[in-house]
Short mmCIF file of C-alpha atoms in Angstrom, two decimals:
data_model
loop_
_atom_site.label_atom_id
_atom_site.label_comp_id
_atom_site.label_asym_id
_atom_site.label_seq_id
_atom_site.Cartn_x
_atom_site.Cartn_y
_atom_site.Cartn_z
CA MET A 1 144.65 94.67 174.74
CA ASP A 2 142.45 96.45 177.33
CA HIS A 3 143.48 96.75 180.96
CA ALA A 4 142.33 98.50 184.08
CA SER A 5 144.08 101.78 184.80
CA SER A 6 145.98 100.39 187.79
CA GLY A 7 146.28 97.43 190.16
CA ALA A 8 145.65 94.12 188.45
CA GLY A 9 145.99 95.76 185.03
CA SER A 10 149.54 96.95 185.59
CA ARG A 11 150.53 93.70 187.23
CA ALA A 12 149.26 91.76 184.21
CA VAL A 13 151.04 94.02 181.72
CA LEU A 14 154.38 93.91 183.53
CA ALA A 15 154.14 90.15 184.11
CA ASP A 16 153.59 89.64 180.40
CA VAL A 17 156.49 91.81 179.20
CA ALA A 18 158.79 90.11 181.73
CA ARG A 19 158.67 87.06 179.44
CA ALA A 20 161.31 88.83 177.32
CA GLY A 21 163.94 88.42 180.05
CA ALA A 22 165.52 89.90 183.14
CA PHE A 23 165.97 93.39 181.70
CA PHE A 24 162.23 93.52 180.96
CA THR A 25 161.22 92.48 184.49
CA VAL A 26 159.61 94.81 187.02
CA ALA A 27 158.11 92.96 189.97
CA THR A 28 154.86 94.32 191.40
CA GLY A 29 152.58 93.88 194.39
CA ALA A 30 153.39 93.28 198.03
CA GLY A 31 155.66 90.25 197.70
CA GLY A 32 159.36 90.04 198.43
CA ASP A 33 161.53 91.63 201.08
CA PRO A 34 161.09 95.43 201.03
CA SER A 35 164.02 96.13 203.33
CA GLY A 36 166.65 96.25 200.59
CA ARG A 37 164.65 98.28 198.09
CA HIS A 38 165.62 101.83 197.18
CA PRO A 39 163.88 104.36 194.91
CA VAL A 40 165.85 104.72 191.69
CA GLY A 41 165.80 108.46 192.28
CA GLU A 42 168.46 107.90 194.93
CA LEU A 43 170.86 106.91 192.17
CA TYR A 44 170.20 110.16 190.33
CA ALA A 45 170.80 112.13 193.53
CA GLY A 46 174.37 110.82 193.76
CA GLY A 47 173.95 108.10 196.35
CA PRO A 48 176.95 105.87 197.15
CA GLU A 49 175.36 102.83 195.50
CA LEU A 50 176.05 104.18 192.01
CA ALA A 51 179.75 104.68 192.79
CA ALA A 52 179.88 101.18 194.27
CA ARG A 53 178.28 99.70 191.15
CA ILE A 54 180.77 101.45 188.87
CA ALA A 55 183.64 100.16 191.01
CA HIS A 56 182.22 96.62 190.87
CA VAL A 57 181.93 96.76 187.07
CA ARG A 58 185.49 98.12 186.83
CA ARG A 59 186.83 95.13 188.77
CA ALA A 60 184.70 92.65 186.83
CA LEU A 61 185.77 94.01 183.43
CA GLY A 62 189.37 94.77 184.32
CA SER A 63 188.87 98.25 182.91
CA ASP A 64 189.40 101.89 183.75
CA ASP A 65 186.77 104.14 185.33
CA ARG A 66 185.40 105.52 182.06
CA VAL A 67 184.74 102.08 180.58
CA ALA A 68 183.14 100.94 183.84
CA ALA A 69 180.96 104.05 184.04
CA SER A 70 179.80 103.57 180.44
CA ILE A 71 178.92 99.89 180.89
CA THR A 72 177.25 100.56 184.23
CA PHE A 73 175.10 103.20 182.59
CA GLN A 74 174.22 100.89 179.72
CA GLY A 75 173.05 98.14 182.06
CA LEU A 76 170.93 100.52 184.12
CA ALA A 77 169.52 102.16 181.00
CA ALA A 78 168.45 98.77 179.67
CA LEU A 79 166.54 98.13 182.90
CA LEU A 80 164.84 101.52 182.78
CA VAL A 81 163.90 101.36 179.09
CA SER A 82 162.96 97.76 178.36
CA ALA A 83 159.77 97.09 180.34
CA PRO A 84 158.10 100.45 179.61
CA PHE A 85 159.01 100.18 175.93
CA ALA A 86 157.58 96.67 175.66
CA ALA A 87 154.40 97.64 177.51
CA ALA A 88 153.86 100.65 175.26
CA VAL A 89 154.43 98.58 172.12
CA VAL A 90 152.71 95.30 172.96
CA HIS A 91 149.90 96.50 175.24
CA ALA A 92 149.52 100.13 174.13
CA THR A 93 149.77 101.19 177.76
CA LEU A 94 152.61 102.77 179.72
CA PRO A 95 153.09 101.91 183.41
CA GLU A 96 154.00 105.04 185.34
CA LEU A 97 157.34 104.02 186.81
CA THR A 98 158.64 107.21 188.39
CA PRO A 99 161.99 107.83 190.11
CA ARG A 100 160.09 107.80 193.42
CA THR A 101 157.89 104.73 192.89
CA LEU A 102 160.28 102.49 190.92
CA HIS A 103 162.65 100.70 193.28
CA TRP A 104 165.82 98.66 192.80
CA THR A 105 167.51 96.07 195.01
CA PRO A 106 171.33 95.92 194.93
CA THR A 107 172.84 92.60 193.90
CA THR A 108 176.42 91.60 193.22
CA ASP A 109 175.92 90.16 189.76
CA GLY A 110 173.41 90.50 186.97
CA PRO A 111 170.82 93.21 186.48
CA TRP A 112 169.42 94.80 189.63
CA PRO A 113 165.86 93.58 190.33
CA LEU A 114 163.25 96.31 189.90
CA TRP A 115 159.95 96.65 191.78
CA CYS A 116 156.98 98.99 191.77
CA ALA A 117 153.88 98.45 193.89
CA ASP A 118 150.96 98.87 191.44
CA PRO A 119 151.75 101.60 188.92
CA PRO A 120 148.93 103.34 187.08
CA LEU A 121 148.66 102.67 183.36
CA ARG A 122 148.51 105.39 180.74
CA PRO A 123 146.90 104.47 177.40
CA VAL A 124 149.18 105.07 174.40
CA PRO A 125 147.12 103.76 171.48
CA ALA A 126 148.90 105.50 168.60
CA VAL A 127 152.59 105.37 167.77
CA ASP A 128 152.93 109.10 168.40
CA ASP A 129 151.27 108.66 171.80
CA ALA A 130 153.76 105.98 172.73
CA VAL A 131 156.75 108.00 171.51
CA GLY A 132 155.71 111.12 173.40
CA ALA A 133 154.92 109.27 176.60
CA LEU A 134 158.16 107.26 176.56
CA ALA A 135 160.22 110.36 175.78
CA ALA A 136 158.77 112.15 178.81
CA ALA A 137 158.48 109.25 181.26
CA VAL A 138 161.65 107.30 180.45
CA VAL A 139 164.13 109.53 178.62
CA GLU A 140 163.54 112.78 180.50
CA ARG A 141 162.61 111.36 183.92
CA HIS A 142 165.19 108.58 184.08
CA LEU A 143 167.87 108.59 181.41
CA VAL A 144 168.73 112.29 181.45
CA PRO A 145 169.28 112.40 185.24
CA LEU A 146 171.14 109.09 185.09
CA VAL A 147 173.56 110.60 182.53
CA GLU A 148 174.18 113.48 184.90
CA ALA A 149 174.61 111.19 187.92
CA VAL A 150 177.14 108.94 186.17
CA ARG A 151 179.10 111.93 184.89
CA ALA A 152 179.21 113.32 188.42
CA GLN A 153 181.03 110.13 189.42
CA VAL A 154 183.33 109.70 186.39
CA ARG A 155 184.34 112.11 183.63
CA VAL A 156 182.89 110.15 180.74
CA SER A 157 181.64 111.88 177.61
CA PRO A 158 177.90 112.59 177.50
CA ARG A 159 178.04 111.56 173.82
CA VAL A 160 179.05 108.05 174.92
CA LEU A 161 176.25 107.79 177.47
CA VAL A 162 173.57 109.17 175.16
CA GLY A 163 174.78 106.73 172.51
CA ASN A 164 174.37 103.95 175.05
CA ALA A 165 170.81 105.08 175.73
CA ALA A 166 169.99 105.11 172.02
CA SER A 167 171.53 101.66 171.60
CA THR A 168 169.35 100.43 174.44
CA VAL A 169 166.20 101.64 172.67
CA ALA A 170 167.26 99.89 169.46
CA SER A 171 168.03 96.69 171.37
CA ALA A 172 164.67 96.78 173.15
CA ARG A 173 162.98 97.08 169.75
CA ARG A 174 164.82 93.99 168.52
CA MET A 175 163.95 91.96 171.63
CA VAL A 176 160.27 92.92 171.48
CA ALA A 177 160.08 92.04 167.78
CA ALA A 178 161.61 88.64 168.51
CA GLN A 179 159.32 87.89 171.48
CA TRP A 180 156.12 89.30 169.91
CA PRO A 181 156.48 89.11 166.10
CA ALA A 182 153.01 90.56 165.57
CA ALA A 183 154.20 93.75 167.30
CA ALA A 184 157.36 94.14 165.19
CA ASP A 185 155.96 96.94 162.99
CA ARG A 186 154.84 99.00 165.99
CA ALA A 187 158.11 98.31 167.83
CA ALA A 188 160.13 99.62 164.88
CA ALA A 189 157.94 102.71 164.53
CA VAL A 190 158.01 103.57 168.24
CA ALA A 191 161.77 103.04 168.49
CA GLN A 192 162.40 105.13 165.39
CA GLY A 193 160.29 107.93 166.85
CA LEU A 194 162.21 107.84 170.12
CA LEU A 195 165.56 107.84 168.33
CA ASP A 196 164.47 111.00 166.50
CA THR A 197 163.34 112.78 169.68
CA GLY A 198 165.05 114.93 172.29
CA PRO A 199 168.55 114.00 173.46
CA LEU A 200 168.55 110.74 171.48
CA ALA A 201 168.19 112.52 168.15
CA GLY A 202 171.41 112.27 166.18
CA ALA A 203 172.94 109.59 168.42
CA GLY A 204 172.91 107.10 165.56
CA GLU A 205 171.47 106.29 162.18
CA LEU A 206 169.06 103.74 160.79
CA ARG A 207 170.42 101.53 158.04
CA ALA A 208 169.09 98.77 155.83
CA PRO A 209 168.13 95.80 158.00
CA SER A 210 170.69 93.08 158.61
CA GLY A 211 170.81 89.97 160.76
CA PRO A 212 167.56 89.42 162.66
CA ASP A 213 166.24 92.95 161.96
CA ARG A 214 163.25 93.39 159.67
CA HIS A 215 162.73 97.12 159.33
CA TRP A 216 166.11 98.73 160.00
CA SER A 217 169.36 98.22 161.84
CA PHE A 218 170.87 100.80 164.16
CA ARG A 219 174.42 102.14 163.92
CA ARG A 220 175.44 104.50 166.70
CA ARG A 221 177.73 107.49 166.25
CA SER A 222 179.77 106.78 169.37
CA CYS A 223 181.38 103.83 171.11
CA CYS A 224 180.50 102.43 174.54
CA LEU A 225 184.25 101.77 175.14
CA TYR A 226 183.75 98.08 175.87
CA TYR A 227 186.59 97.23 173.47
CA ARG A 228 188.97 98.73 176.06
CA ALA A 229 187.95 96.23 178.76
CA ARG A 230 189.87 93.06 179.41
CA ASP A 231 188.49 90.51 176.90
CA GLY A 232 186.30 93.27 175.43
CA GLY A 233 185.38 93.85 171.81
CA LEU A 234 183.18 95.88 169.47
CA CYS A 235 179.39 95.75 169.74
CA GLY A 236 177.26 95.06 166.69
CA ASP A 237 176.10 98.67 166.38
CA CYS A 238 179.47 100.32 167.12
CA VAL A 239 180.66 103.29 165.07
CA LEU A 240 184.14 101.77 164.97
CA LEU A 241 182.90 98.96 162.74
CA ASP A 242 182.84 101.50 159.90
CA ARG A 243 186.57 102.23 160.21
#
């Protein structure tokens, strides 16, 4: 699908991928109340909002700080990964959502709403283009500093957080394949490339497909610790399922 490099093109791409759900939604344009918006880079710089979010998740889950920090990271990672991944897979373009231009609005419950004015679009026609662009723009620009910011708040293992990030990529691939079946092959190839790249490499393994998966299923090599929360349990890709 062809789009302009910015403006209406990015708005159309992000509006389309938002059909996959709240974690895939990045609002654009001049609408809404700008007063409560903050650049996501503030979270990476150690702002108080991240500590407040971890504390909120701890109370909601009835958990300790490490569980809350892990689940907080996983929710934020899903927001940061999902829309760019879907755009790169379905539209072969990557909106440039930087720590300075991508904004979040704090809410008590549910995923934080994201907003970016009119991000430029970068063409990523080939799978390797998409993998390289997502690795630089999402993993290195957002997920790596978010790991560091969360660990500055709570002493949680980086292996846990990187495993959460890898799980988020695998989950985004599954959601995109379900929403856009014609893009399932590209989604699997792009996700596999990302999971073999940079800090995500080695965080899990690809196994024969099960359940709704067509190409492969992901099994991580760490645990997000959710089983230690009140009413928690094991996730479908958890390493503890093998024990």
